[in-house]
mmCIF file of C-alpha atoms (C1' of nucleotides) in Angstrom:
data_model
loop_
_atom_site.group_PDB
_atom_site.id
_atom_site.type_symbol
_atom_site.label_atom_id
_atom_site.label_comp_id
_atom_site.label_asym_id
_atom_site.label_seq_id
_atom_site.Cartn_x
_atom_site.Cartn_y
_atom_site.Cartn_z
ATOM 1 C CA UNK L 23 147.202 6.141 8.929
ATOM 2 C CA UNK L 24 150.350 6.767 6.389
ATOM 3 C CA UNK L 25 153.240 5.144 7.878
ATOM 4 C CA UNK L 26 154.818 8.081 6.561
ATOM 5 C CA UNK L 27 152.158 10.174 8.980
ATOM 6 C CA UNK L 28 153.065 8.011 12.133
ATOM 7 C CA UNK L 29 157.098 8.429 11.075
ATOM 8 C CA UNK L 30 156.339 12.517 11.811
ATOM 9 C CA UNK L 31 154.218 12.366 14.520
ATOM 10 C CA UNK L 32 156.632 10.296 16.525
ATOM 11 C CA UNK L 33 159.539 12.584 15.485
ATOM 12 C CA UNK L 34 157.358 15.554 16.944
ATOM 13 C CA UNK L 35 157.296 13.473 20.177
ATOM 14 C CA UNK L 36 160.342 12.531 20.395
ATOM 15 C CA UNK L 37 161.843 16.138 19.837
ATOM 16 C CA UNK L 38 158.981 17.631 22.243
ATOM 17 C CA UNK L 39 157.718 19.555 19.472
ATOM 18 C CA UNK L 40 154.230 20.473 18.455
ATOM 19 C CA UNK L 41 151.626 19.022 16.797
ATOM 20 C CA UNK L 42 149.643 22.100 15.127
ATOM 21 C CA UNK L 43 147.089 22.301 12.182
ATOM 22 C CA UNK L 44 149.648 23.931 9.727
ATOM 23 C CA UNK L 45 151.714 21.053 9.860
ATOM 24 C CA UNK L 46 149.130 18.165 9.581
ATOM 25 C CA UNK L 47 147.832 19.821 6.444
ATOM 26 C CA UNK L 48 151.372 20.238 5.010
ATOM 27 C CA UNK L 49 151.944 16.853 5.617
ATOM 28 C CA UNK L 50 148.998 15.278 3.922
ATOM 29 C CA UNK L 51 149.156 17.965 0.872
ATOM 30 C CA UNK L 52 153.459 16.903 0.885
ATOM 31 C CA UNK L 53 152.068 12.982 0.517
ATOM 32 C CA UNK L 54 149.262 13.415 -1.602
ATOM 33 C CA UNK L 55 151.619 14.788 -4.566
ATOM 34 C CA UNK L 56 154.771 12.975 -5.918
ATOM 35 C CA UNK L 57 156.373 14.767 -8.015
ATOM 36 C CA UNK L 58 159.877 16.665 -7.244
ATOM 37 C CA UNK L 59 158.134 20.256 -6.214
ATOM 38 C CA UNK L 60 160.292 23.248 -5.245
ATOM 39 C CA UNK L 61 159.518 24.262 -1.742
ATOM 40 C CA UNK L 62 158.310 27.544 -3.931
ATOM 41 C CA UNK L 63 155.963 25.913 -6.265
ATOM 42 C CA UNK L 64 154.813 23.596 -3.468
ATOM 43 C CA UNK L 65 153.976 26.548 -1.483
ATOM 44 C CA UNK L 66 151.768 27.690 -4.470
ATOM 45 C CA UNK L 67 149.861 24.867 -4.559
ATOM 46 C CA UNK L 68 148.986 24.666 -1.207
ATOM 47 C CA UNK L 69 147.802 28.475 -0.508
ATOM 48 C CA UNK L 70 145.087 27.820 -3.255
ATOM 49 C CA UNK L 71 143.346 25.972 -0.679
ATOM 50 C CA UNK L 72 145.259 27.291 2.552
ATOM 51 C CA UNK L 73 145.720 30.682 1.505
ATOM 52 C CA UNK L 74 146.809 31.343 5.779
ATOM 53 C CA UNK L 75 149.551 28.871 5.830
ATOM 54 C CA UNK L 76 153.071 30.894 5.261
ATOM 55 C CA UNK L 77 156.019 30.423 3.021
ATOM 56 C CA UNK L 78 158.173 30.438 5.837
ATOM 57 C CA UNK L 79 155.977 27.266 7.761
ATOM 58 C CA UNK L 80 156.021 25.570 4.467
ATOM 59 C CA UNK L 81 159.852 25.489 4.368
ATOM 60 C CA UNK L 82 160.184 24.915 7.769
ATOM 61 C CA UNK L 83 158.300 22.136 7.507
ATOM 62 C CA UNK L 84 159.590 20.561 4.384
ATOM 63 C CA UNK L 85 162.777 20.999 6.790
ATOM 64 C CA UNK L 86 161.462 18.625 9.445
ATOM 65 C CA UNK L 87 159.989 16.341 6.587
ATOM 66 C CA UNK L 88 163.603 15.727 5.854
ATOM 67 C CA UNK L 89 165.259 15.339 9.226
ATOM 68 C CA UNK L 90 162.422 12.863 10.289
ATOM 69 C CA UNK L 91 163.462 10.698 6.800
ATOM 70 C CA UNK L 92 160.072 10.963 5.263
ATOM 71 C CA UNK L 93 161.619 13.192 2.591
ATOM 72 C CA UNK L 94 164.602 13.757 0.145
ATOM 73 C CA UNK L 95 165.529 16.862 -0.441
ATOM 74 C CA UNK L 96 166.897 17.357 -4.023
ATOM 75 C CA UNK L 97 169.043 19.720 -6.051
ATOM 76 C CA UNK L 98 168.718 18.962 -9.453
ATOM 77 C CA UNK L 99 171.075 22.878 -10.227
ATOM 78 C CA UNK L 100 168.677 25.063 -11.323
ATOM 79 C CA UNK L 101 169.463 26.851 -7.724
ATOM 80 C CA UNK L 102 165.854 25.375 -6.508
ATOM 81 C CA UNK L 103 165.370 23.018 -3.410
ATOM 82 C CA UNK L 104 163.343 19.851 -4.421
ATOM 83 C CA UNK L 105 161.548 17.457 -2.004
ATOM 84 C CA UNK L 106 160.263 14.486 -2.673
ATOM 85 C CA UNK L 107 158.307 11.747 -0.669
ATOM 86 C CA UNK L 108 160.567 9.071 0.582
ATOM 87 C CA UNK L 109 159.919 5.209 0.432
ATOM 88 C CA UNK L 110 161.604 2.898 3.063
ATOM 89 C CA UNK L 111 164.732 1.994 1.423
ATOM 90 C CA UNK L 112 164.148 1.942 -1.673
ATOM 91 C CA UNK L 113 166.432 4.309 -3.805
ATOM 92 C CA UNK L 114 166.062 6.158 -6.742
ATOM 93 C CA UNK L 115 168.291 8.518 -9.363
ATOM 94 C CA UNK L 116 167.133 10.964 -11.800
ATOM 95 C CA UNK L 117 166.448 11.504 -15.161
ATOM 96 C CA UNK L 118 165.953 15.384 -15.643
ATOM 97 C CA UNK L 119 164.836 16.799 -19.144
ATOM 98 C CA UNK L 120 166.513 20.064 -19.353
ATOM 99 C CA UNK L 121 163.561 21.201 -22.038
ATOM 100 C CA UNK L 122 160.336 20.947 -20.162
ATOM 101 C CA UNK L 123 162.035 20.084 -16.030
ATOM 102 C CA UNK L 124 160.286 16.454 -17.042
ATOM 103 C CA UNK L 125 161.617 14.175 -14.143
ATOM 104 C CA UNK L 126 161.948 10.393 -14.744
ATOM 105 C CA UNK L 127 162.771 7.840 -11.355
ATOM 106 C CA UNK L 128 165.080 5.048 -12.186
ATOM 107 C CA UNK L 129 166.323 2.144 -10.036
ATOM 108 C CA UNK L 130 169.552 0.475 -11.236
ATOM 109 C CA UNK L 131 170.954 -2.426 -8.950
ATOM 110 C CA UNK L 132 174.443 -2.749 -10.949
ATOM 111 C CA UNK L 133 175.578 1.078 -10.688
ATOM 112 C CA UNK L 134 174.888 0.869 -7.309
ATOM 113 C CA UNK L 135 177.180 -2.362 -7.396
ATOM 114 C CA UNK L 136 179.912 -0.368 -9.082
ATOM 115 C CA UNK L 137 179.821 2.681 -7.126
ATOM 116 C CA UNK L 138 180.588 0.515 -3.916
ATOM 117 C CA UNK L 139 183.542 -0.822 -6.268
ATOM 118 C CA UNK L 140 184.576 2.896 -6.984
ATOM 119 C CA UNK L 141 185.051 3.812 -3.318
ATOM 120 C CA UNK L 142 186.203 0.589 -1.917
ATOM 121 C CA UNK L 143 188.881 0.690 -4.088
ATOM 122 C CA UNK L 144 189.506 4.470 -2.646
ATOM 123 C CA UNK L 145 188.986 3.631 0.741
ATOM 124 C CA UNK L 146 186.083 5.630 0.629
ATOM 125 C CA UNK L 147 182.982 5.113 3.441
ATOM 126 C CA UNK L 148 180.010 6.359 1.277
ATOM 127 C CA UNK L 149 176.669 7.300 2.904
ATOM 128 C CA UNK L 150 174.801 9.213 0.513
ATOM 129 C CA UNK L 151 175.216 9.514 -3.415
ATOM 130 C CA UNK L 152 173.266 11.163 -6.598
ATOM 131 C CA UNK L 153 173.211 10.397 -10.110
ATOM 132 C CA UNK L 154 171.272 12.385 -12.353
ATOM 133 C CA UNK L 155 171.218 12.442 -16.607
ATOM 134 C CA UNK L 156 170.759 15.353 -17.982
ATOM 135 C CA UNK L 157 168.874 15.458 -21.197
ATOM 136 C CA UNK L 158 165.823 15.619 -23.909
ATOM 137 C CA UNK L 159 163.313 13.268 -23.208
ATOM 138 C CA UNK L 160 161.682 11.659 -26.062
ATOM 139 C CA UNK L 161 158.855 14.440 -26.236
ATOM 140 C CA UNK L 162 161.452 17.207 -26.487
ATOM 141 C CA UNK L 163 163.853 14.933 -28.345
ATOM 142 C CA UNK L 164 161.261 14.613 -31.278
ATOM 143 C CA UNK L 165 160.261 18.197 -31.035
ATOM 144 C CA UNK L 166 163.932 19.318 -31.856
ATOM 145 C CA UNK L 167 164.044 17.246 -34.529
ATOM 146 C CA UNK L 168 161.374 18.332 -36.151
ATOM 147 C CA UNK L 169 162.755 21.800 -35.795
ATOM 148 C CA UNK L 170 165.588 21.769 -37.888
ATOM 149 C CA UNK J 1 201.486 27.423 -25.231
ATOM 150 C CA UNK J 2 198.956 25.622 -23.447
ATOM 151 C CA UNK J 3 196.054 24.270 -25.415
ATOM 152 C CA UNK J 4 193.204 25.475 -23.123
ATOM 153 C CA UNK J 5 195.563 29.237 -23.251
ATOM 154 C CA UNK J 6 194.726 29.311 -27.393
ATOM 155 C CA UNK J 7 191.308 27.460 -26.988
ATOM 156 C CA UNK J 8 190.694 30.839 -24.940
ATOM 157 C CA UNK J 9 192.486 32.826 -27.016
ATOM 158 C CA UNK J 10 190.561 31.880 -30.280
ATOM 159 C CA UNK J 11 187.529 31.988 -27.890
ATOM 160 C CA UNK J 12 188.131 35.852 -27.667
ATOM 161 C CA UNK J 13 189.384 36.293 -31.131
ATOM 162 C CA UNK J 14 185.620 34.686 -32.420
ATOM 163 C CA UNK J 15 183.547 36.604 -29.924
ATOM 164 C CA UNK J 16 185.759 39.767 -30.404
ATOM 165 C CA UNK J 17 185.999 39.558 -26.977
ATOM 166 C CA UNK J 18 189.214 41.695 -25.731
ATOM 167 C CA UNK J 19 192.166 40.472 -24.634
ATOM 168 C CA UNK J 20 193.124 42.186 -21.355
ATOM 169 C CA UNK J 21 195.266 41.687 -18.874
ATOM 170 C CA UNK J 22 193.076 40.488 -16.418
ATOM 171 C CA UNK J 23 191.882 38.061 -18.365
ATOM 172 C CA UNK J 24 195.458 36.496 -18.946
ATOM 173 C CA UNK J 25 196.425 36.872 -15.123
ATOM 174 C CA UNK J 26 193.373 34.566 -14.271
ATOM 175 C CA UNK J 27 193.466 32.096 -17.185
ATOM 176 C CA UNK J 28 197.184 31.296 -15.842
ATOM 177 C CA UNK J 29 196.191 31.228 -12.292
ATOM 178 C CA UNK J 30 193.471 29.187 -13.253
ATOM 179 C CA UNK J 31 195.330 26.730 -15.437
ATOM 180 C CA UNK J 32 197.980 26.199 -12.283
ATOM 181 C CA UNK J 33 195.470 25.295 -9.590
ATOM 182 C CA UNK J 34 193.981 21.795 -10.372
ATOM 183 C CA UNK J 35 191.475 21.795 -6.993
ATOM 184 C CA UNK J 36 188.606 22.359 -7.558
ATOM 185 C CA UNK J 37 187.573 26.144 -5.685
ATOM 186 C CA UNK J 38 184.950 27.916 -5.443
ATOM 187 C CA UNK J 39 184.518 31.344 -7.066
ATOM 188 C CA UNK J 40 185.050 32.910 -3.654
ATOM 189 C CA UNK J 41 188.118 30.836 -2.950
ATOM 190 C CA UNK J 42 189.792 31.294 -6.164
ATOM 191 C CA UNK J 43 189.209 34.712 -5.905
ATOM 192 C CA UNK J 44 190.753 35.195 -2.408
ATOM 193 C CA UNK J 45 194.019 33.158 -3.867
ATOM 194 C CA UNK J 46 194.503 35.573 -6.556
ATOM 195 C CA UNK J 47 193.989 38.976 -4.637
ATOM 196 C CA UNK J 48 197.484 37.859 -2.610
ATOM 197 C CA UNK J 49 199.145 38.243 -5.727
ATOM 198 C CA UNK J 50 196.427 40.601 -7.701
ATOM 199 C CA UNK J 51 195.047 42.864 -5.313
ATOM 200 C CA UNK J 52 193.765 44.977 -7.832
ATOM 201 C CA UNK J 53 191.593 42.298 -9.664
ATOM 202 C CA UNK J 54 187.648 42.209 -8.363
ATOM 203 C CA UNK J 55 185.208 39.564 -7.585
ATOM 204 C CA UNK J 56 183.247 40.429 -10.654
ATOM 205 C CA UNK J 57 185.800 39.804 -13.101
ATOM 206 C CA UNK J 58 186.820 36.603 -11.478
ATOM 207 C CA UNK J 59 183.151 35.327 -11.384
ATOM 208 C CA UNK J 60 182.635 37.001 -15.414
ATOM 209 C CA UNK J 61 185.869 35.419 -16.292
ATOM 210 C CA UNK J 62 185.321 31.844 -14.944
ATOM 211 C CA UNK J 63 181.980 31.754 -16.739
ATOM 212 C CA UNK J 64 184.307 32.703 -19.936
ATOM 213 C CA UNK J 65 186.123 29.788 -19.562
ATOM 214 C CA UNK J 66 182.934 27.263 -18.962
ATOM 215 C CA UNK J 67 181.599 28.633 -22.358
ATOM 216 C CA UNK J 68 184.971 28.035 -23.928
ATOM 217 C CA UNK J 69 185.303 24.799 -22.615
ATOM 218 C CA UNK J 70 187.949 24.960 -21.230
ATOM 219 C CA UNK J 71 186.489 24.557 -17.365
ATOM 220 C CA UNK J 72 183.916 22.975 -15.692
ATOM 221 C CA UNK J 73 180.760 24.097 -13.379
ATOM 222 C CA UNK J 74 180.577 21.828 -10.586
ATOM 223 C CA UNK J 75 178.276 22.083 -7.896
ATOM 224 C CA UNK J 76 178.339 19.420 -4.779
ATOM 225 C CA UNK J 77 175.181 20.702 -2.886
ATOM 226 C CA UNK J 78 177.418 23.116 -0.527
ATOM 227 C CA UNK J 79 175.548 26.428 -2.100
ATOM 228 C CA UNK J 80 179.023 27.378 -3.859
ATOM 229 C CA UNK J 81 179.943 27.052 -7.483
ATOM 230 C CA UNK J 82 183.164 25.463 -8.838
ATOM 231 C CA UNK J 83 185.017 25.156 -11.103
ATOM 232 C CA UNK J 84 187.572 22.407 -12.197
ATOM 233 C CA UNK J 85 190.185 22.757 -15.548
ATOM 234 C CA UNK J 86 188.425 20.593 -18.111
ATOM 235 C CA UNK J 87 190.873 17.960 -20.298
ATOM 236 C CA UNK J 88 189.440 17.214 -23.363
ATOM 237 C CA UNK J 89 186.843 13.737 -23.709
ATOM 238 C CA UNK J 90 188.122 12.711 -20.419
ATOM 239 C CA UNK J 91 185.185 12.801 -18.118
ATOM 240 C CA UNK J 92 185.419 12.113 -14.854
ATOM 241 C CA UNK J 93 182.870 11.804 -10.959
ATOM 242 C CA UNK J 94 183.641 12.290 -7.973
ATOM 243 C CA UNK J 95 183.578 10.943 -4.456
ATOM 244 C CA UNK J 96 183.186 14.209 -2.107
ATOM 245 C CA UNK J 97 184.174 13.903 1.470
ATOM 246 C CA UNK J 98 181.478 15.934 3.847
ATOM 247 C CA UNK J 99 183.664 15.637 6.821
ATOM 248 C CA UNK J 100 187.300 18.107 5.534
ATOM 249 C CA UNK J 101 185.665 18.612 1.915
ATOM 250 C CA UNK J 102 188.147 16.470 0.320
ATOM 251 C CA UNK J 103 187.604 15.489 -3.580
ATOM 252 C CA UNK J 104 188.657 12.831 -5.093
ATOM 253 C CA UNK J 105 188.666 12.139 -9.001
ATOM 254 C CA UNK J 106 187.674 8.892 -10.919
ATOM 255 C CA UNK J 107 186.473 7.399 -14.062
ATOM 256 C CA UNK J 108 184.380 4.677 -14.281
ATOM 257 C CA UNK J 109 183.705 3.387 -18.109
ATOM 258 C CA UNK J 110 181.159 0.607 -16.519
ATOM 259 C CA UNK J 111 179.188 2.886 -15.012
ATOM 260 C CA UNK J 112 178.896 5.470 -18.147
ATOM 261 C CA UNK J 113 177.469 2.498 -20.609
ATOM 262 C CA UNK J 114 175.300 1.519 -17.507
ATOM 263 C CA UNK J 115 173.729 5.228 -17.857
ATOM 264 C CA UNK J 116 173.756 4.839 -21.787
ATOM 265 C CA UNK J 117 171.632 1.403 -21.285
ATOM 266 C CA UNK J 118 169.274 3.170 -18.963
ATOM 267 C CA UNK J 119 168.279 6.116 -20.991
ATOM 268 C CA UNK J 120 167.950 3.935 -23.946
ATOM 269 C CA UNK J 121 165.273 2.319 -21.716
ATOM 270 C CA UNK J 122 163.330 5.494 -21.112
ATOM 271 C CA UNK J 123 164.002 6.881 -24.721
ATOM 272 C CA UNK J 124 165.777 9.897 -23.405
ATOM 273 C CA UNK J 125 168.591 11.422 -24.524
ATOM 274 C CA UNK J 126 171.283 11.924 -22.679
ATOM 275 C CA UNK J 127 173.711 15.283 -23.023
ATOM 276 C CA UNK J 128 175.269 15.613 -19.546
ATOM 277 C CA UNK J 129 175.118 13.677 -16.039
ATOM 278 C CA UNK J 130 176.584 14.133 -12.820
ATOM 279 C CA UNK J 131 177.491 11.441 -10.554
ATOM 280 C CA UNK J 132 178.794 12.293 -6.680
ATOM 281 C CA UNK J 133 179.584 9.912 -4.145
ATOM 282 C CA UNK J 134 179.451 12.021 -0.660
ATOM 283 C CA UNK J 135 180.829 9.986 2.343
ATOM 284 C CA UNK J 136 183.522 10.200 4.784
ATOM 285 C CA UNK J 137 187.648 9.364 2.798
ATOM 286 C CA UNK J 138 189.744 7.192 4.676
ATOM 287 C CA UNK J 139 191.414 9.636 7.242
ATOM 288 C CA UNK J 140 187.801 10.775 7.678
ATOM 289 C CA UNK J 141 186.710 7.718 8.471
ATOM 290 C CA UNK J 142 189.440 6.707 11.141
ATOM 291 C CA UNK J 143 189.077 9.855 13.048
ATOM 292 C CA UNK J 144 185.764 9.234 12.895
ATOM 293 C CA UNK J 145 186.218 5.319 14.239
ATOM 294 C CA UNK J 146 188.515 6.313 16.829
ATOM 295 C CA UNK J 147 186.552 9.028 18.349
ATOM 296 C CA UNK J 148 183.872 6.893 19.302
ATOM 297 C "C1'" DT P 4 195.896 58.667 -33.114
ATOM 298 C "C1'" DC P 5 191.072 58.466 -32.871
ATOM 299 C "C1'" DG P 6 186.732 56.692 -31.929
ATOM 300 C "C1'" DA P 7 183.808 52.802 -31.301
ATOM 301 C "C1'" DT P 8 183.392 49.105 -28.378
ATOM 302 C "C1'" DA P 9 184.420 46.075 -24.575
ATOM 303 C "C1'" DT P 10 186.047 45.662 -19.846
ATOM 304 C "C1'" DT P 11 186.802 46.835 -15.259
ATOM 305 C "C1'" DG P 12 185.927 47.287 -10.085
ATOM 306 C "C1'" DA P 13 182.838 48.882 -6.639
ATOM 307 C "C1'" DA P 14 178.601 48.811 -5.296
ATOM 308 C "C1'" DA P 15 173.924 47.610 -5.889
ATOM 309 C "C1'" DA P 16 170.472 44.297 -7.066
ATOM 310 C "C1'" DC P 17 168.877 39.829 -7.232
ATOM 311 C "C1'" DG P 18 166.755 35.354 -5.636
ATOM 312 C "C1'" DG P 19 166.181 31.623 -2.872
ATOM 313 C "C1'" DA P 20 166.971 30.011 1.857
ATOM 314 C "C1'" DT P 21 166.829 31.105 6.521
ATOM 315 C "C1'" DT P 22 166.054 33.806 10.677
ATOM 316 C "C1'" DT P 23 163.782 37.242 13.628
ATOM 317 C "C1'" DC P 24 160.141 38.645 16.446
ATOM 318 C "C1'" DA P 25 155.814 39.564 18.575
ATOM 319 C "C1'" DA P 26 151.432 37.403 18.683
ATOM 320 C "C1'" DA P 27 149.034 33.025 18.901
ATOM 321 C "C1'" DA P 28 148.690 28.176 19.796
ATOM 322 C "C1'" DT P 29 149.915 24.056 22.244
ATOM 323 C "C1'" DA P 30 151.164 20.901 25.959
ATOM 324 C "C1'" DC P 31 151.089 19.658 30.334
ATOM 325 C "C1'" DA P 32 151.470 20.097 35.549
ATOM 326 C "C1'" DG P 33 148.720 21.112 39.205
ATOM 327 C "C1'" DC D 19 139.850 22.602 33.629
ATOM 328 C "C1'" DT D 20 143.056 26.475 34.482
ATOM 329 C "C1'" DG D 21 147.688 28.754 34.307
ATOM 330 C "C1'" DT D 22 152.013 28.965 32.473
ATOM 331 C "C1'" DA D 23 156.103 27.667 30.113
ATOM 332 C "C1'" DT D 24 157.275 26.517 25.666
ATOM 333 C "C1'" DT D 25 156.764 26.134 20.821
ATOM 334 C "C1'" DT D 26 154.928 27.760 16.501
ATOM 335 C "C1'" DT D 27 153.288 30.935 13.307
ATOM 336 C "C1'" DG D 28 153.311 34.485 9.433
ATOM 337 C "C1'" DA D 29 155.240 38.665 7.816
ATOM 338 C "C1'" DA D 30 159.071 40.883 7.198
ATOM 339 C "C1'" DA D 31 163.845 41.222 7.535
ATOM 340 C "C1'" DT D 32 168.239 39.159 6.827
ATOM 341 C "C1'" DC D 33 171.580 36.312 4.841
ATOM 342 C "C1'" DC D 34 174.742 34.928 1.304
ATOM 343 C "C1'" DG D 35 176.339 33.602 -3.100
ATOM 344 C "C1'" DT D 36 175.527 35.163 -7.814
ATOM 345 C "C1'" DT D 37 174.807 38.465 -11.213
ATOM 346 C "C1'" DT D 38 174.139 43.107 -12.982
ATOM 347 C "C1'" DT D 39 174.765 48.117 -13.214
ATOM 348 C "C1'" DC D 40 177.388 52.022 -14.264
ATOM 349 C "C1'" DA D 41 180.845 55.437 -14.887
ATOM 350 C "C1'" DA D 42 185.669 55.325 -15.667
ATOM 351 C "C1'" DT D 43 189.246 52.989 -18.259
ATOM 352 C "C1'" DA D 44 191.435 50.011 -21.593
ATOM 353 C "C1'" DT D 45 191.610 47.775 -26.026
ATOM 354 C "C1'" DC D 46 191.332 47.288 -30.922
ATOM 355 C "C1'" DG D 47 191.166 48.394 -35.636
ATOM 356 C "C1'" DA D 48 190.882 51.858 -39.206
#
DNA sequence: TCGATATTGAAAACGGATTTCAAAATACAG
DNA sequence: CTGTATTTTGAAATCCGTTTTCAATATCGA
């Protein structure tokens, strides 16, 4: 089993909640992608082959997902909640193509570095951050160019 | 004159937008407050003075300004739009306190060439970002120490 | 001043997130 | 195994900030 998998069930025990179908299935169809899917579009996917499972369980399960820190919820501002699978601590910003919604991962040790700098010297406690470029990738990049 | 006040002003003048009253009551309420409020709270500020100005033309009127470019859409993940007075080429992040909703402004020239380096890597090209650093600000933070 | 055009404020519509509620499923004590 | 308290489910309703509609009003330029 997923660590991932025992992470939830051992939420569910610990908050006395209940360990149904709907849920299992959300939670193996939520690890078996990884992209950044809305909780719409994610939803989608999932009633091709579960057309019974509702919206409303989806997102309320995407919910727990979060709380129980095997996902990330994301905003990237197009006014559409993201979630994506979460690795033990390892952390990741963004790279969003505002073209084609591409979305690139990237790790980078020495911002991280900086941005401690930036609050220390604020006397600012920081427990969460997010960085995201906004841009063409090179697909899109190219394609412009060749439009002009 | 202020320069954002012509900025808008020529704005109009291009668009042949009109010049109303309205417009010129929340451009210098606007310009005054340097927080950085939501279209609600903005909009509750100025009815104490301007009773007879409405939501709509507050909202319509802000999003003037963003395409003039002479504000800036900001949105920390709380569901509400802002918007901040924009001084030109300056760029700026910020560090967002989730305990009284303080924000603090700063600058970071490291950090921006960091993001430069790291599109460069993924051949993407970068027109906007948005960095936020959400954590507790020092008086935040003591509260927060001594109430344990 | 007139007439075309843009703007206004109130209210309605919109869209995604969240909640409600009655029926169904689950857990667990006996 | 029950029986029962509790949780969960799906559909629909609600919420809440944003955006649009529309008829009345204001502005601008000839």
């Amino acid at each position: 089993m997923k660590k991932q998998e025992e992470l939830f069930l051992d939420y569910l025990t610990r908050k006395r909640l209940k360990n149904t179908s709907q849920r299992m299935i959300i939670l193996k169809a939520f690890l078996r992608q990884d992209s950044h899917l809305s909780t719409e579009d994610f939803y989608l996917q999932l009633r091709k082959k579960h057309p019974g499972i509702g919206y409303a369980t989806v997102h309320r399960t995407l919910k727990l997902f979060a709380e129980c820190g095997i996902a990330a919820e994301r905003n990237f501002g197009d006014g559409q909640m993201r979630f994506e699978v979460r690795h033990d601590n390892e952390h990741h910003d963004h790279l969003v193509c505002t073209e084609c919604g591409r979305i690139i991962e990237f790790e980078n040790q020495q911002i991280e570095q900086l941005q401690l700098d930036v609050a220390q010297k604020h006397n600012f406690f920081i427990k969460d951050h997010r960085l995201e470029l906004y841009g063409l990738c090179q697909a899109c990049f190219s394609n412009d160019q060749g439009n002009i």
